[in-house]
Each structure stands twice: as structure tokens, then as C-alpha cells.
């Protein structure tokens, strides 16, 4: 099954339960716009190379399209469609006045110099042209992109508009550096949201973070920040991995030291604070919390049986295959589903966008307080929907229920033009 079909199946069950009107289901079953661009870029060796990029705008009934940009060799239209639809449901679930989109370029950012990455980003932004804009579609970082990528996108976009509109255009992307209009707290936002969601779960389940154990797959932005924030709460990181390898230490890994090591060496093998283990072994480690924070379909039918944790916090988008999802429900392992668990990223992106529009800068304390409020409200809404429909451990369907009810309300109010 394609990833996009998987994404559609995730919300179909919720659609049946709330008897979503067929015309709304029909609209939501396909993205509004699928943009493909092929663009040439000058490489450092003087040769030109053609790159393929995508932007899929799934839905904007609740507000401007919003979603990340991914640089990865496996980026394709199917993956971007799935990610765009998850963004639309995530924004609806967290009650943001935003729609959903996603984009990407099919390439390996690790194979390019900073100069090449800058030229790729600028040409991609130029190729997207008026398909993005602060009132229309607002990209953000995702796998393989970061604050620097966003600043290049912003700079390219504002240089293509009138000098009078330059500062009004800063909100064309979020996740920027602080010096270029970014928000305090955006770097850790996805992880901070994951931790707030885990706190809600812990409260219901009498769970203490102090002394608890956890495992993280994917030690990038979402994963490494989640590890640092959980360790600050007294939890112990038993194992972590990135695309090159995995490491384990039953006494606990210092996430700051691992991050510093990866900054210099990329591959975790050789890190003296832990021993190297085969990637597959990561799933077999008994812990309290498992945080998949890498890519889609990582927890599948082959490894789900090995998982021995109390809760899975889906910091990544789509990390669990449908078959594995069913097994987790049967085994009564709690899952904080992706569209809830990793919503902190888009929530603080929304805060950045609001600050840009109002020419304001919020204190970190204010950002965190507002983020906690929205994450807690979304968690409570999912819990309430789950109870209302007796969904038991099926928190994913409960999350889609909340999102679909909000979208249905908006469609019913507005109807279809003409
Ligand atoms: P990132 O590029 O900063 O980090 C990704 C990490 O995953 C890297 O360390 C990479 O080496 C690792 N990885 C890739 N393949 C792996 C594999 N097979 N096994 C183990 N590790 C692997 O990306 P990110 O922004 O942290 O995104 C991670 C996930 O979180 C994605 O699913 C993304 O869509 C989701 N997410 C990110 C944000 C955000 O604000 N950055 C927001 C919401 C959701």
C-alpha cells in the first residue's frame, strides 16, 4: 500500500464514526494542489544538475497552507502527499487557523556543500514562485532542512518581491534563525510538544519521569531535543540511533555529549559514552518510553513484537505501519499519535508567523506557556473523543475524529463556491 493510501485509511475509520458527509470526504481524499518542479543548479565543480522538487497543498479550509520542506533521497510525490495530509489534520486537531501542505527535494543533503545547498534552496524557492507566500502557503523545516535553509528561502522570496513589502514577507517561512525573524523556542518546539503530550499521558497513568527509561530512534532535531528535555526531567536515555548506527548504555547516555560527538563524527559508533549495537536491537530494548523520531514506517510487523515499552511517543510523522498499529492496540501499548505528539513544531511555527505579522518578539516563557496550553487542550480533546466513541487504545482514530469534526464544521458553514 502506498504511504498516501495508508494516510487515507488512518482517517477513514474516524470519518465513518462521525458519519462525515460524503462530499467532504471526497474533497479530503485528494490534495488540492500537487506542484512538481524540475530546476537546474550550478554545482561546485562547474557542472549543472537538474533537481526534482515537490509542494503538495492538501487543504486550506481552516487557513493558509502550512508544512515542512524535506531534503532526502527518498522524497517522492506519494510521501509528500501523505505528509501534507497529516499536516492538514494536525493543524485542525490543534485548532490552529492553518491548513496543511508539505514539500521536498529528492536529493541527499549530506552529499552537498553549504554553497550547493544554498543554491539548491534558492532555485527551489524561485521555482515555487507564487505558490508560497505568507498569506498563502508557509513552509518550515523538516528532515534534512534547518533554520539556515529557511533563511535562504525567506531571503530568496523577499528578493523577488517589491522593496516595500520586504518585511511583510518574512512570514513566508517559519523555523528561521532568531536574527532573521525566528521565534524563541522553535528549535526545541517539536520535542517540547512531545514532552508536554507525555506529561498529559503521565498524569493520567500515575507515571513518574524521574528514573524512567527511554529510547530514541533518529537523533536529529525532534529526537535529540526530546532526549535532552526528558533527561532534564530525570529520565534516562538507554539507546539512540541515527541513519548511520545505534548505541546503547544501560547506565544512561548523556544526550548533550552524544549530540556533540555526532556534530563532529556523524556516526555514533566510536562514541565512548555507549556501546554500538545493530539498528534492529534498538526495538528490543525494554524501556518505559519509545520515541520514534526518524522517518515513516519504522515500526512494522517485523519489529513490533519486540517492542517492550509502556508508551510510544510518535515524534516522527507516520512512524508506525497500519499492521503494527493493530498489534500495538491488541497489546494495549499506549500510543501518542503523530498528529498530536509532534504538533509542537507547527504550533510554535504558528507563533513565529504571528510574531512576524505583529512585529513582536515573545519571551521563551510565553512561547512555552502557550505551547503547553495548546498541546494540553489537544490531548484533552483526543481523550474526550476516545471516550465518546469508546475507542479504548485507538488514540489515532480519536485524534482524527477531533480534526475531522473541526473541518466538517468549517465546510458546512462555508459550503462550496459557487
Ligand atoms: P532531522 O533531519 O533533524 O533528523 C532526522 C534524524 O533521523 C537524523 O538524525 C537521521 O540520521 C535519522 N534517521 C534517518 N533515517 C534513520 C533510520 N533509518 N534509523 C535511525 N535514524 C534515522 O529531522 P527532524 O526535523 O528531526 O524530523 C524527524 C521526524 O520528525 C520526521 O518524521 C519529521 O517529519 C518529524 N517532525 C519534525 C518537525 C520539525 O519541526 N522538525 C515537526 C514535526 C514532525
Short mmCIF file of N, CA and C in Angstrom, two decimals, residues 98-183:
data_model
loop_
_atom_site.label_atom_id
_atom_site.label_comp_id
_atom_site.label_asym_id
_atom_site.label_seq_id
_atom_site.Cartn_x
_atom_site.Cartn_y
_atom_site.Cartn_z
N UNK A 98 -4.79 27.26 10.32
CA UNK A 98 -3.87 26.91 9.24
C UNK A 98 -4.35 25.64 8.54
N UNK A 99 -3.96 25.52 7.27
CA UNK A 99 -4.22 24.30 6.51
C UNK A 99 -2.97 23.43 6.51
N UNK A 100 -2.91 22.49 5.57
CA UNK A 100 -1.78 21.56 5.56
C UNK A 100 -1.12 21.44 4.21
N UNK A 101 0.21 21.39 4.22
CA UNK A 101 1.00 21.22 2.99
C UNK A 101 2.31 20.54 3.34
N UNK A 102 3.06 20.14 2.37
CA UNK A 102 4.40 19.61 2.60
C UNK A 102 5.16 19.73 1.30
N UNK A 103 6.50 19.79 1.40
CA UNK A 103 7.30 19.87 0.19
C UNK A 103 8.60 19.15 0.38
N UNK A 104 9.33 19.02 -0.71
CA UNK A 104 10.63 18.37 -0.58
C UNK A 104 11.40 18.37 -1.87
N UNK A 105 12.68 18.08 -1.73
CA UNK A 105 13.54 17.91 -2.90
C UNK A 105 14.18 16.53 -2.79
N UNK A 106 14.14 15.80 -3.93
CA UNK A 106 14.68 14.45 -3.95
C UNK A 106 16.20 14.53 -4.09
N UNK A 107 16.90 14.48 -2.99
CA UNK A 107 18.38 14.54 -3.00
C UNK A 107 18.89 14.27 -1.60
N UNK A 108 20.19 13.94 -1.51
CA UNK A 108 20.79 13.69 -0.22
C UNK A 108 21.58 14.92 0.22
N UNK A 109 21.09 15.66 1.21
CA UNK A 109 21.78 16.90 1.59
C UNK A 109 23.21 16.65 2.09
N UNK A 110 23.46 15.40 2.57
CA UNK A 110 24.82 15.12 3.10
C UNK A 110 25.86 15.11 1.98
N UNK A 111 25.38 14.98 0.73
CA UNK A 111 26.34 14.92 -0.39
C UNK A 111 26.67 16.29 -0.95
N UNK A 112 26.13 17.36 -0.35
CA UNK A 112 26.33 18.70 -0.91
C UNK A 112 27.01 19.64 0.07
N UNK A 113 27.81 20.55 -0.50
CA UNK A 113 28.47 21.58 0.32
C UNK A 113 27.40 22.61 0.74
N UNK A 114 27.75 23.46 1.68
CA UNK A 114 26.83 24.52 2.11
C UNK A 114 26.46 25.42 0.92
N UNK A 115 27.44 25.70 0.08
CA UNK A 115 27.17 26.55 -1.08
C UNK A 115 26.19 25.90 -2.04
N UNK A 116 26.37 24.59 -2.26
CA UNK A 116 25.42 23.89 -3.14
C UNK A 116 24.03 23.86 -2.51
N UNK A 117 23.98 23.60 -1.20
CA UNK A 117 22.67 23.57 -0.53
C UNK A 117 21.98 24.93 -0.64
N UNK A 118 22.78 26.00 -0.54
CA UNK A 118 22.19 27.33 -0.66
C UNK A 118 21.63 27.54 -2.07
N UNK A 119 22.40 27.13 -3.08
CA UNK A 119 21.91 27.35 -4.46
C UNK A 119 20.70 26.46 -4.77
N UNK A 120 20.71 25.22 -4.25
CA UNK A 120 19.55 24.32 -4.46
C UNK A 120 18.31 24.97 -3.82
N UNK A 121 18.48 25.45 -2.58
CA UNK A 121 17.34 26.04 -1.85
C UNK A 121 16.82 27.28 -2.57
N UNK A 122 17.74 28.12 -3.02
CA UNK A 122 17.31 29.35 -3.69
C UNK A 122 16.60 29.05 -5.01
N UNK A 123 17.14 28.08 -5.76
CA UNK A 123 16.49 27.75 -7.05
C UNK A 123 15.13 27.07 -6.81
N UNK A 124 15.06 26.24 -5.80
CA UNK A 124 13.79 25.58 -5.48
C UNK A 124 12.74 26.63 -5.09
N UNK A 125 13.14 27.57 -4.24
CA UNK A 125 12.22 28.63 -3.80
C UNK A 125 11.76 29.45 -5.01
N UNK A 126 12.72 29.76 -5.88
CA UNK A 126 12.39 30.53 -7.08
C UNK A 126 11.41 29.75 -7.97
N UNK A 127 11.66 28.43 -8.08
CA UNK A 127 10.78 27.59 -8.91
C UNK A 127 9.37 27.52 -8.32
N UNK A 128 9.27 27.54 -7.00
CA UNK A 128 7.93 27.51 -6.37
C UNK A 128 7.21 28.84 -6.58
N UNK A 129 7.97 29.92 -6.70
CA UNK A 129 7.42 31.24 -7.03
C UNK A 129 6.25 31.62 -6.15
N UNK A 130 5.13 31.98 -6.80
CA UNK A 130 3.99 32.46 -6.03
C UNK A 130 3.14 31.34 -5.44
N UNK A 131 3.62 30.10 -5.57
CA UNK A 131 2.92 29.01 -4.90
C UNK A 131 3.13 29.04 -3.40
N UNK A 132 4.12 29.83 -2.93
CA UNK A 132 4.25 30.04 -1.48
C UNK A 132 4.11 31.54 -1.19
N UNK A 133 3.81 31.88 0.06
CA UNK A 133 3.64 33.28 0.44
C UNK A 133 3.07 33.33 1.85
N UNK A 134 3.30 34.44 2.58
CA UNK A 134 2.91 34.49 4.00
C UNK A 134 1.40 34.43 4.25
N UNK A 135 0.60 34.70 3.22
CA UNK A 135 -0.85 34.57 3.40
C UNK A 135 -1.40 33.36 2.66
N UNK A 136 -0.49 32.59 2.07
CA UNK A 136 -0.98 31.53 1.17
C UNK A 136 -0.44 30.15 1.54
N UNK A 137 0.88 30.01 1.59
CA UNK A 137 1.49 28.72 1.92
C UNK A 137 2.85 28.99 2.56
N UNK A 138 3.02 28.48 3.78
CA UNK A 138 4.17 28.86 4.61
C UNK A 138 5.00 27.62 4.96
N UNK A 139 6.13 27.40 4.27
CA UNK A 139 6.98 26.26 4.58
C UNK A 139 7.72 26.39 5.92
N UNK A 140 8.32 25.27 6.36
CA UNK A 140 9.07 25.19 7.63
C UNK A 140 10.10 24.08 7.47
N UNK A 141 11.00 23.91 8.46
CA UNK A 141 11.99 22.82 8.33
C UNK A 141 11.38 21.44 8.57
N UNK A 142 12.01 20.44 8.00
CA UNK A 142 11.66 19.04 8.26
C UNK A 142 12.97 18.26 8.11
N UNK A 143 12.88 16.97 7.86
CA UNK A 143 14.08 16.14 7.75
C UNK A 143 15.04 16.72 6.70
N UNK A 144 16.29 16.90 7.07
CA UNK A 144 17.32 17.35 6.12
C UNK A 144 17.35 18.85 5.89
N UNK A 145 16.46 19.60 6.51
CA UNK A 145 16.49 21.06 6.38
C UNK A 145 16.52 21.66 7.79
N UNK A 146 16.89 22.93 7.88
CA UNK A 146 17.02 23.55 9.21
C UNK A 146 16.78 25.06 9.11
N UNK A 147 17.13 25.78 10.18
CA UNK A 147 16.86 27.22 10.23
C UNK A 147 17.60 27.95 9.09
N UNK A 148 18.82 27.49 8.78
CA UNK A 148 19.56 28.12 7.69
C UNK A 148 18.82 27.97 6.35
N UNK A 149 18.29 26.78 6.11
CA UNK A 149 17.53 26.54 4.87
C UNK A 149 16.36 27.53 4.79
N UNK A 150 15.68 27.71 5.93
CA UNK A 150 14.51 28.60 5.93
C UNK A 150 14.91 30.05 5.65
N UNK A 151 16.07 30.46 6.19
CA UNK A 151 16.51 31.85 5.96
C UNK A 151 16.85 32.05 4.48
N UNK A 152 17.46 31.05 3.84
CA UNK A 152 17.72 31.16 2.39
C UNK A 152 16.41 31.26 1.62
N UNK A 153 15.41 30.46 2.05
CA UNK A 153 14.10 30.51 1.36
C UNK A 153 13.49 31.90 1.52
N UNK A 154 13.51 32.41 2.76
CA UNK A 154 12.92 33.73 3.02
C UNK A 154 13.63 34.80 2.20
N UNK A 155 14.95 34.76 2.23
CA UNK A 155 15.73 35.80 1.53
C UNK A 155 15.45 35.76 0.03
N UNK A 156 15.34 34.58 -0.53
CA UNK A 156 15.05 34.45 -1.97
C UNK A 156 13.66 34.99 -2.26
N UNK A 157 12.71 34.61 -1.42
CA UNK A 157 11.33 35.04 -1.66
C UNK A 157 11.20 36.56 -1.54
N UNK A 158 11.81 37.15 -0.51
CA UNK A 158 11.60 38.60 -0.33
C UNK A 158 12.36 39.40 -1.39
N UNK A 159 13.42 38.79 -1.94
CA UNK A 159 14.13 39.49 -3.01
C UNK A 159 13.39 39.43 -4.34
N UNK A 160 12.36 38.59 -4.41
CA UNK A 160 11.56 38.52 -5.64
C UNK A 160 10.33 39.41 -5.54
N UNK A 161 10.20 40.14 -4.40
CA UNK A 161 9.01 40.99 -4.26
C UNK A 161 9.44 42.45 -4.15
N UNK A 162 8.48 43.33 -4.18
CA UNK A 162 8.76 44.76 -4.12
C UNK A 162 9.46 45.14 -2.82
N UNK A 163 10.37 46.10 -2.88
CA UNK A 163 11.12 46.53 -1.70
C UNK A 163 10.19 46.97 -0.58
N UNK A 164 9.02 47.50 -0.94
CA UNK A 164 8.07 47.99 0.07
C UNK A 164 7.48 46.86 0.91
N UNK A 165 7.44 45.66 0.33
CA UNK A 165 6.78 44.54 1.03
C UNK A 165 7.75 43.64 1.76
N UNK A 166 9.04 43.98 1.72
CA UNK A 166 10.05 43.03 2.20
C UNK A 166 9.79 42.48 3.59
N UNK A 167 9.56 43.37 4.56
CA UNK A 167 9.44 42.86 5.93
C UNK A 167 8.12 42.15 6.16
N UNK A 168 7.12 42.54 5.38
CA UNK A 168 5.84 41.83 5.49
C UNK A 168 5.98 40.40 4.96
N UNK A 169 7.02 40.17 4.18
CA UNK A 169 7.21 38.86 3.56
C UNK A 169 8.01 37.89 4.45
N UNK A 170 8.52 38.37 5.59
CA UNK A 170 9.35 37.49 6.42
C UNK A 170 8.60 36.25 6.86
N UNK A 171 7.28 36.39 7.02
CA UNK A 171 6.46 35.26 7.46
C UNK A 171 6.20 34.24 6.36
N UNK A 172 6.92 34.30 5.25
CA UNK A 172 6.73 33.32 4.18
C UNK A 172 7.20 31.93 4.60
N UNK A 173 8.16 31.88 5.55
CA UNK A 173 8.58 30.60 6.11
C UNK A 173 8.70 30.75 7.63
N UNK A 174 8.65 29.64 8.35
CA UNK A 174 8.90 29.66 9.79
C UNK A 174 10.04 28.71 10.10
N UNK A 175 10.52 28.77 11.35
CA UNK A 175 11.68 27.95 11.71
C UNK A 175 12.96 28.66 11.32
N UNK A 176 12.91 29.99 11.22
CA UNK A 176 14.08 30.77 10.81
C UNK A 176 15.01 30.97 12.02
N UNK A 177 16.21 31.48 11.76
CA UNK A 177 17.11 31.84 12.85
C UNK A 177 16.53 33.06 13.56
N UNK A 178 16.93 33.27 14.82
CA UNK A 178 16.40 34.40 15.59
C UNK A 178 16.73 35.73 14.92
N UNK A 179 17.93 35.82 14.34
CA UNK A 179 18.35 37.09 13.74
C UNK A 179 17.56 37.40 12.47
N UNK A 180 16.88 36.42 11.90
CA UNK A 180 16.11 36.66 10.68
C UNK A 180 14.61 36.52 10.90
N UNK A 181 14.17 36.74 12.14
CA UNK A 181 12.72 36.74 12.38
C UNK A 181 12.18 35.44 12.95
N UNK A 182 13.06 34.56 13.41
CA UNK A 182 12.60 33.32 14.02
C UNK A 182 12.05 33.56 15.42
N UNK A 183 11.48 32.50 16.01
CA UNK A 183 10.90 32.62 17.34
C UNK A 183 11.77 31.89 18.35
#
